Short mmCIF file of C-alpha atoms in Angstrom, two decimals:
data_model
loop_
_atom_site.label_atom_id
_atom_site.label_comp_id
_atom_site.label_asym_id
_atom_site.label_seq_id
_atom_site.Cartn_x
_atom_site.Cartn_y
_atom_site.Cartn_z
CA MET A 279 -13.94 -17.25 18.14
CA ASN A 280 -10.64 -17.93 19.93
CA ARG A 281 -8.90 -14.62 20.78
CA GLY A 282 -5.59 -15.81 19.36
CA ILE A 283 -7.11 -16.87 16.04
CA LEU A 284 -8.91 -13.53 15.75
CA LEU A 285 -5.65 -11.66 16.35
CA LEU A 286 -3.87 -13.76 13.71
CA ILE A 287 -6.63 -13.09 11.19
CA MET A 288 -6.26 -9.37 11.94
CA ALA A 289 -2.49 -9.71 11.45
CA GLU A 290 -2.89 -11.33 8.04
CA PHE A 291 -5.45 -8.69 7.05
CA CYS A 292 -2.95 -5.96 7.98
CA PHE A 293 -0.15 -7.69 6.05
CA ALA A 294 -2.36 -7.77 2.95
CA ALA A 295 -3.47 -4.16 3.49
CA SER A 296 0.19 -3.10 3.73
CA THR A 297 0.77 -4.42 0.22
CA VAL A 298 -2.27 -2.54 -1.07
CA PHE A 299 -0.85 0.77 0.23
CA ALA A 300 2.50 -0.17 -1.34
CA LYS A 301 0.89 -0.96 -4.69
CA PHE A 302 -0.88 2.41 -4.71
CA VAL A 303 2.52 4.05 -4.12
CA THR A 304 4.27 2.25 -6.97
CA THR A 305 1.42 2.72 -9.44
CA SER A 306 0.93 6.45 -8.79
CA SER A 307 4.49 7.67 -8.28
CA ALA A 308 8.12 7.07 -9.22
CA ILE A 309 8.95 5.89 -5.71
CA PRO A 310 10.74 2.50 -5.80
CA ALA A 311 9.92 -0.45 -3.58
CA ILE A 312 13.17 -0.03 -1.64
CA GLU A 313 11.80 3.24 -0.28
CA ILE A 314 8.64 1.48 0.90
CA THR A 315 10.59 -1.14 2.82
CA PHE A 316 12.35 1.64 4.74
CA CYS A 317 8.97 2.62 6.18
CA ARG A 318 8.67 -0.93 7.53
CA VAL A 319 12.08 -1.41 9.15
CA PHE A 320 12.92 2.06 10.51
CA PRO A 321 9.83 2.42 12.78
CA GLY A 322 10.33 -1.16 13.93
CA MET A 323 13.90 -0.39 14.97
CA ILE A 324 12.79 2.65 17.01
CA ILE A 325 9.98 0.73 18.74
CA ALA A 326 12.23 -2.25 19.57
CA ALA A 327 15.01 0.03 20.85
CA LEU A 328 12.62 1.96 23.11
CA TYR A 329 11.18 -1.27 24.49
CA MET A 330 14.65 -2.68 25.24
CA TRP A 331 15.73 0.58 26.87
CA LYS A 332 12.57 0.72 28.99
CA THR A 333 12.85 -2.90 30.15
CA GLY A 334 16.61 -2.77 30.67
CA THR A 335 17.28 -5.48 28.09
CA SER A 336 20.90 -5.86 27.06
CA PHE A 337 21.78 -4.91 23.49
CA LYS A 338 24.67 -7.41 23.43
CA PRO A 339 23.88 -10.55 21.39
CA HIS A 340 25.28 -13.98 22.22
CA ARG A 341 25.43 -15.38 18.67
CA VAL A 342 26.13 -12.53 16.27
CA SER A 343 26.39 -14.78 13.21
CA LEU A 344 22.87 -16.16 13.65
CA ILE A 345 21.37 -12.73 14.25
CA VAL A 346 23.09 -11.35 11.15
CA ALA A 347 21.88 -14.33 9.12
CA ARG A 348 18.32 -13.80 10.34
CA ALA A 349 18.45 -10.07 9.58
CA GLY A 350 20.08 -10.58 6.18
CA PHE A 351 17.63 -13.17 4.90
CA ASN A 352 14.66 -11.21 6.30
CA PHE A 353 15.86 -8.05 4.55
CA LEU A 354 16.22 -9.89 1.24
CA ALA A 355 12.76 -11.42 1.67
CA LEU A 356 11.18 -8.05 2.49
CA VAL A 357 12.80 -6.20 -0.41
CA ALA A 358 11.97 -9.00 -2.84
CA PHE A 359 8.38 -9.06 -1.63
CA PHE A 360 7.76 -5.36 -2.22
CA TYR A 361 9.48 -5.44 -5.61
CA ALA A 362 7.16 -8.34 -6.43
CA VAL A 363 4.25 -6.07 -5.51
CA GLN A 364 5.70 -3.27 -7.65
CA TYR A 365 6.28 -5.38 -10.77
CA GLY A 366 3.51 -7.92 -10.31
CA SER A 367 0.14 -8.19 -8.64
CA VAL A 368 -0.87 -7.98 -4.98
CA THR A 369 -2.47 -11.42 -5.31
CA ASN A 370 0.51 -13.25 -6.79
CA ALA A 371 3.08 -11.49 -4.58
CA ASN A 372 1.31 -12.66 -1.42
CA MET A 373 0.64 -16.17 -2.73
CA LEU A 374 4.27 -16.71 -3.72
CA ASN A 375 5.66 -15.13 -0.56
CA MET A 376 3.51 -17.52 1.50
CA THR A 377 5.32 -20.53 0.00
CA TYR A 378 8.06 -20.13 2.63
CA PRO A 379 6.78 -23.02 4.84
CA VAL A 380 7.17 -25.32 1.84
CA PHE A 381 10.78 -24.21 1.32
CA ILE A 382 11.45 -24.78 5.04
CA PHE A 383 9.92 -28.23 4.66
CA LEU A 384 12.21 -28.88 1.68
CA PHE A 385 15.52 -27.51 2.97
CA ALA A 386 15.42 -28.30 6.71
CA PRO A 387 16.17 -32.02 6.17
CA LEU A 388 18.93 -31.17 3.66
CA LEU A 389 20.53 -28.87 6.25
CA LYS A 390 20.11 -31.67 8.82
CA LEU A 391 17.95 -29.44 11.00
CA GLU A 392 15.24 -32.10 11.11
CA GLY A 393 14.41 -35.39 9.49
CA ALA A 394 12.51 -35.99 6.29
CA HIS A 395 8.72 -36.05 6.63
CA LYS A 396 6.22 -38.66 5.56
CA HIS A 397 4.23 -37.60 2.50
CA GLY A 398 6.80 -34.84 1.94
CA ALA A 399 7.14 -35.52 -1.78
CA LEU A 400 3.37 -35.33 -2.28
CA LEU A 401 3.16 -31.98 -0.47
CA LEU A 402 6.06 -30.56 -2.47
CA ILE A 403 4.47 -31.68 -5.73
CA ALA A 404 1.22 -29.96 -4.70
CA ALA A 405 3.10 -26.77 -3.83
CA MET A 406 5.11 -26.78 -7.06
CA ALA A 407 1.95 -27.38 -9.09
CA GLY A 408 0.30 -24.43 -7.32
CA ILE A 409 3.32 -22.19 -7.98
CA TYR A 410 3.29 -23.21 -11.66
CA LEU A 411 -0.39 -22.36 -12.01
CA VAL A 412 0.10 -18.96 -10.36
CA ILE A 413 3.18 -18.00 -12.40
CA PHE A 414 2.11 -19.99 -15.50
CA PRO A 415 5.32 -19.42 -17.51
CA ASP A 416 5.14 -19.76 -21.28
CA PHE A 417 8.96 -19.46 -21.49
CA THR A 418 8.65 -16.56 -23.95
CA HIS A 419 7.42 -14.11 -21.33
CA ILE A 420 7.55 -14.60 -17.56
CA ASN A 421 6.39 -11.84 -15.23
CA ILE A 422 9.48 -10.65 -13.37
CA GLY A 423 7.29 -9.76 -10.40
CA ASP A 424 6.23 -13.41 -10.00
CA LEU A 425 9.82 -14.64 -10.06
CA ILE A 426 10.82 -12.04 -7.46
CA GLY A 427 7.80 -13.06 -5.37
CA LEU A 428 8.96 -16.67 -5.42
CA CYS A 429 12.43 -15.50 -4.36
CA SER A 430 10.84 -13.67 -1.42
CA GLY A 431 9.34 -16.97 -0.24
CA PHE A 432 12.72 -18.67 -0.62
CA PHE A 433 14.55 -15.99 1.39
CA ALA A 434 11.77 -15.94 4.01
CA ALA A 435 12.26 -19.68 4.56
CA PHE A 436 15.94 -19.22 5.43
CA SER A 437 15.01 -16.22 7.54
CA VAL A 438 12.69 -18.41 9.63
CA ILE A 439 15.30 -21.20 9.81
CA SER A 440 17.85 -18.64 11.06
CA LEU A 441 15.31 -17.33 13.57
CA ALA A 442 14.74 -20.79 15.02
CA ALA A 443 18.48 -21.17 15.55
CA ALA A 444 18.97 -17.63 16.90
CA ARG A 445 16.18 -17.96 19.48
CA GLU A 446 18.13 -20.74 21.19
CA HIS A 447 20.73 -18.16 22.21
CA ASP A 448 19.07 -14.71 22.23
CA SER A 449 15.71 -13.19 23.15
CA THR A 450 13.04 -12.44 20.59
CA VAL A 451 13.10 -8.68 21.19
CA LEU A 452 16.89 -8.57 20.74
CA ILE A 453 16.61 -10.48 17.46
CA VAL A 454 13.82 -8.16 16.29
CA PHE A 455 15.87 -5.07 17.16
CA TYR A 456 18.90 -6.20 15.15
CA LEU A 457 16.65 -7.41 12.34
CA MET A 458 15.19 -3.92 12.06
CA ALA A 459 18.50 -2.10 12.72
CA ILE A 460 20.49 -4.06 10.13
CA GLY A 461 17.56 -3.77 7.73
CA THR A 462 17.44 0.01 8.26
CA VAL A 463 21.15 0.45 7.52
CA CYS A 464 21.08 -1.79 4.44
CA ASN A 465 17.86 -0.18 3.27
CA ALA A 466 19.24 3.36 3.66
CA ILE A 467 22.38 2.49 1.66
CA LEU A 468 20.38 1.02 -1.22
CA MET A 469 17.70 3.70 -1.08
CA ALA A 470 20.04 6.72 -1.13
CA PRO A 471 20.87 6.66 -4.88
CA VAL A 472 17.23 6.24 -5.95
CA PHE A 473 15.44 8.23 -3.26
CA VAL A 474 12.40 10.17 -4.47
CA MET A 475 10.88 12.86 -2.26
CA PRO A 476 7.20 11.93 -1.76
CA ASP A 477 4.42 14.49 -1.89
CA LEU A 478 1.84 14.64 0.91
CA ARG A 479 -0.52 12.07 -0.63
CA ILE A 480 2.26 9.55 -1.30
CA LEU A 481 3.69 10.14 2.16
CA PHE A 482 0.31 9.20 3.62
CA LEU A 483 0.34 5.96 1.59
CA LEU A 484 3.90 5.17 2.68
CA LEU A 485 3.00 5.71 6.32
CA GLY A 486 -0.12 3.61 5.83
CA SER A 487 1.95 0.72 4.48
CA GLY A 488 4.41 1.00 7.36
CA LEU A 489 1.67 1.27 9.98
CA MET A 490 -0.16 -1.78 8.64
CA GLY A 491 3.10 -3.73 8.73
CA VAL A 492 3.80 -2.74 12.35
CA LEU A 493 0.22 -3.58 13.43
CA ALA A 494 0.51 -6.93 11.68
CA GLN A 495 3.65 -7.78 13.64
CA VAL A 496 2.00 -6.74 16.92
CA PHE A 497 -1.14 -8.80 16.26
CA LEU A 498 1.00 -11.75 15.14
CA THR A 499 3.08 -11.70 18.31
CA MET A 500 -0.01 -11.40 20.54
CA GLY A 501 -1.92 -14.06 18.62
CA TYR A 502 0.70 -16.78 18.89
CA LYS A 503 0.51 -16.58 22.70
CA ASP A 504 -2.91 -18.29 22.55
CA VAL A 505 -2.61 -20.39 19.39
CA SER A 506 -0.50 -23.42 18.53
CA ALA A 507 2.04 -23.24 15.71
CA LYS A 508 -0.09 -25.67 13.69
CA ALA A 509 -3.27 -23.63 14.01
CA GLY A 510 -1.32 -20.41 13.43
CA SER A 511 0.18 -21.70 10.20
CA MET A 512 -3.25 -22.65 8.93
CA VAL A 513 -4.73 -19.27 9.86
CA SER A 514 -1.82 -17.52 8.12
CA CYS A 515 -3.15 -18.86 4.83
CA SER A 516 -5.98 -16.32 5.19
CA ARG A 517 -3.56 -13.68 3.94
CA ILE A 518 -3.79 -15.22 0.48
CA LEU A 519 -7.56 -14.85 0.56
CA PHE A 520 -7.37 -11.24 1.82
CA ALA A 521 -4.75 -10.34 -0.79
CA THR A 522 -6.76 -11.94 -3.59
CA ALA A 523 -9.91 -10.03 -2.60
CA MET A 524 -8.06 -6.72 -2.17
CA GLY A 525 -6.12 -7.10 -5.42
CA SER A 526 -9.30 -7.79 -7.33
CA PHE A 527 -11.26 -4.97 -5.66
CA PHE A 528 -8.66 -2.17 -5.72
CA PHE A 529 -6.66 -2.99 -8.84
CA ALA A 530 -9.02 -5.15 -10.89
CA GLU A 531 -6.43 -7.92 -10.88
CA PRO A 532 -7.59 -10.92 -12.93
CA LEU A 533 -8.89 -13.80 -10.85
CA SER A 534 -8.97 -16.72 -13.24
CA LEU A 535 -9.79 -20.32 -12.39
CA ARG A 536 -6.11 -21.16 -12.92
CA ILE A 537 -4.94 -18.68 -10.26
CA VAL A 538 -7.66 -19.83 -7.84
CA CYS A 539 -6.64 -23.48 -8.30
CA GLY A 540 -2.97 -22.55 -7.86
CA GLY A 541 -3.74 -20.65 -4.67
CA LEU A 542 -5.77 -23.57 -3.28
CA LEU A 543 -2.92 -25.99 -3.99
CA ILE A 544 -0.46 -23.70 -2.20
CA ILE A 545 -2.81 -23.38 0.78
CA ALA A 546 -3.28 -27.17 0.88
CA ALA A 547 0.49 -27.68 0.82
CA ILE A 548 1.04 -25.16 3.64
CA ILE A 549 -1.62 -26.84 5.78
CA GLY A 550 -0.14 -30.25 5.01
CA VAL A 551 3.34 -29.05 5.99
CA SER A 552 1.96 -27.61 9.24
CA VAL A 553 0.25 -30.88 10.13
CA GLN A 554 3.40 -32.90 9.42
CA GLN A 555 5.60 -30.56 11.46
CA GLN A 556 3.17 -30.69 14.38
CA LYS A 557 3.24 -34.50 14.32
CA VAL A 558 7.04 -34.49 14.37
CA ALA A 559 7.08 -32.01 17.26
CA ALA A 560 4.60 -34.15 19.22
CA THR A 561 6.76 -37.25 18.62
CA ASP A 562 9.91 -35.45 19.78
CA ASP A 563 8.16 -34.39 23.01
CA GLN A 564 7.19 -37.94 23.90
#
């Protein structure tokens, strides 16, 4: 197997495992999701700062507005994602968070960042049908966790759009540092009023969630050095499969035919979006 693909699969496994640790925290303690996200951003800030200091990288950004936009949308996506895990299921939270490529596909032409894509309407219909089957609202009771999970995908899309713009002016490590630093400050402010002191067992779970998240980012960064964006986007769909298996195994989350069909439609839409974007990129390079 290609080394890059293996690393990306490991990254998606770690992302899914991070949510499992988080779910154990929220189901066995009074600790809120905002406290879990702190364990993701604070270590990342320290690691990025040490790397920049060691390599002599400047901490001065060129386009502050883009970096702040990237950090802000990423923070909203991260917080929404873990609240989706807290109030919903591991399976649905990951499925709905992974809809972000579809939102990018939808909003990029509207923001005039790229042109409209052929077969775009068909892919969006497939994605929306998949989302409907996963959430399956009856309009008398809708799981708040699913709605928050969908919001996490929406915010993640704008986070990625902001990242693409920011990388034209600043280095990846600088963007990551400010992403984590701004996230840490915002997280600390929101966490302070609801902070719950964890016992030793819960602390282990919190650290486990944070560690899995950091490992996932490392594997992701290493993997994309040897894999195209198209192949990487397809491999990223494996997180849905990992999350579904882990949610069913650890929390006995229901795995109905409806949810499976919804997940498959979302995966198909993500792959379709990836193929279309790769074709556009290849045309632009010619």
